[in-house]
Coordinates of C-alpha atoms in Angstrom, one line a residue:
X125 CA 22.8 47.5 -10.4
X126 CA 22.6 46.6 -7.0
X127 CA 23.4 49.0 -4.1
X128 CA 23.0 49.8 -0.7
X129 CA 23.3 53.4 0.9
X130 CA 24.4 51.3 3.9
X131 CA 28.4 51.9 4.0
X132 CA 27.0 55.8 3.2
X133 CA 25.1 55.6 6.7
X134 CA 28.1 54.4 8.2
X135 CA 30.6 57.4 7.3
X136 CA 27.7 59.2 8.5
X137 CA 27.9 58.1 11.6
X138 CA 31.0 57.8 12.0
X139 CA 31.9 61.1 11.1
X140 CA 29.5 63.3 13.6
X141 CA 31.2 60.2 16.1
X142 CA 34.5 61.8 15.3
X143 CA 34.0 65.1 15.0
X144 CA 31.5 64.9 18.7
X145 CA 34.9 63.2 20.2
X146 CA 37.4 65.9 19.0
X147 CA 34.5 68.5 20.1
X148 CA 34.6 70.3 16.5
X149 CA 31.4 72.0 15.4
X150 CA 29.0 69.5 13.6
X151 CA 26.3 71.3 11.1
X152 CA 24.4 68.9 10.7
X153 CA 22.3 71.0 8.0
X154 CA 25.3 70.3 5.4
X155 CA 25.8 66.7 6.6
X156 CA 21.9 66.3 5.9
X157 CA 22.4 68.0 2.0
X158 CA 25.4 65.6 1.4
X159 CA 23.5 62.8 2.3
X160 CA 20.8 63.7 0.3
X161 CA 23.2 64.8 -2.7
X162 CA 24.8 61.4 -2.5
X163 CA 21.6 59.0 -2.8
X164 CA 20.1 61.1 -5.7
X165 CA 23.1 61.0 -7.1
X166 CA 23.2 57.3 -6.9
X167 CA 19.1 56.8 -7.5
X168 CA 20.0 59.0 -10.9
X169 CA 23.0 57.2 -11.8
X170 CA 22.2 53.7 -11.3
X171 CA 18.3 54.6 -12.5
X172 CA 19.2 55.8 -16.0
X173 CA 22.0 53.2 -16.5
X174 CA 19.6 50.6 -15.8
X175 CA 16.6 52.2 -18.4
X176 CA 19.9 52.3 -21.0
X177 CA 21.1 49.1 -20.5
X178 CA 17.3 47.4 -20.3
X179 CA 16.7 49.7 -23.3
X180 CA 13.2 51.6 -20.9
X181 CA 11.6 54.5 -22.3
X182 CA 9.8 54.9 -19.1
X183 CA 10.8 55.0 -15.2
X184 CA 7.8 55.9 -12.6
X185 CA 9.3 56.8 -9.5
X186 CA 7.2 56.0 -6.2
X187 CA 6.6 55.7 -2.5
X188 CA 8.0 58.3 0.5
X189 CA 11.5 58.5 -1.8
X190 CA 9.3 60.4 -4.4
X191 CA 7.8 63.8 -2.2
X192 CA 12.4 64.6 -1.9
X193 CA 11.7 67.7 -3.8
X194 CA 15.7 67.4 -5.5
X195 CA 15.2 63.8 -6.5
X196 CA 12.2 65.1 -8.3
X197 CA 13.9 68.2 -9.2
X198 CA 17.3 65.6 -10.2
X199 CA 15.2 63.2 -12.8
X200 CA 12.7 65.3 -14.8
X201 CA 16.4 67.3 -16.1
X202 CA 18.0 63.9 -16.4
X203 CA 15.4 61.8 -17.8
X204 CA 14.3 65.2 -20.5
X205 CA 17.6 65.3 -21.1
X206 CA 17.8 61.9 -22.2
X207 CA 14.4 61.7 -23.5
X208 CA 13.0 59.3 -20.9
X209 CA 9.6 59.3 -19.8
X210 CA 9.2 59.8 -16.4
X211 CA 6.1 59.4 -14.2
X212 CA 5.7 60.8 -10.9
X213 CA 2.2 60.7 -8.5
X214 CA 1.2 64.0 -6.8
X215 CA 4.0 64.7 -4.0
X216 CA 0.0 64.1 -1.7
X217 CA 0.2 60.1 -3.4
X218 CA 4.3 59.6 -2.4
X219 CA 3.9 58.2 0.9
X220 CA 5.8 55.6 2.6
X221 CA 4.9 52.5 3.3
X222 CA 3.7 52.8 6.7
X223 CA -0.2 52.2 6.4
X224 CA 0.6 49.4 3.9
X225 CA 2.7 48.0 5.7
X226 CA 0.7 48.2 9.1
X227 CA -2.6 47.1 7.4
X228 CA 0.1 43.6 6.8
X229 CA 0.3 43.5 9.7
X230 CA -3.4 44.0 11.5
X231 CA -4.7 41.2 9.4
X232 CA -1.0 38.8 11.0
X233 CA -2.3 39.6 14.2
X234 CA -6.0 38.7 12.9
X235 CA -5.1 35.3 11.7
X236 CA -3.0 34.9 15.3
X237 CA -0.4 34.1 12.8
X238 CA 3.1 35.6 15.5
X239 CA 6.4 35.1 15.6
X240 CA 8.7 35.9 18.7
X241 CA 10.7 38.6 20.1
X242 CA 13.9 37.7 18.5
X243 CA 12.4 37.4 15.2
X244 CA 15.0 38.0 12.3
X245 CA 13.7 40.9 9.5
X246 CA 13.3 38.8 6.5
X247 CA 12.2 41.2 3.6
X248 CA 11.9 38.6 0.6
X249 CA 8.5 36.9 2.8
X250 CA 5.6 37.3 1.3
X251 CA 3.1 39.9 3.0
X252 CA 0.3 37.4 2.7

């Protein structure tokens, strides 16, 4: 079920750059809507495929992405159709991880845990 949006992001950037170089009009609302639809479609397909393969009857959507109206509606409809229990937080609790990341950084700062400015990103490192 692994997937990445980097190819989609690159395709969008390339299309915008190509249209810009040709002095063509760019409809950013259409680009944004198409991007959103592609992302929702991939998340929906892969999530429900994983649930089916793993025989899971409950799905939770959380974090900042759970505030997206199109994603919420698509998941609600698909979950009802598939008979899967869907857990969605209230919008007020659908925030990104910025506060958590800032807090983790603050506590590392207090410990004097610094790295050089050329440090690469390692998404699997422990927070503490």
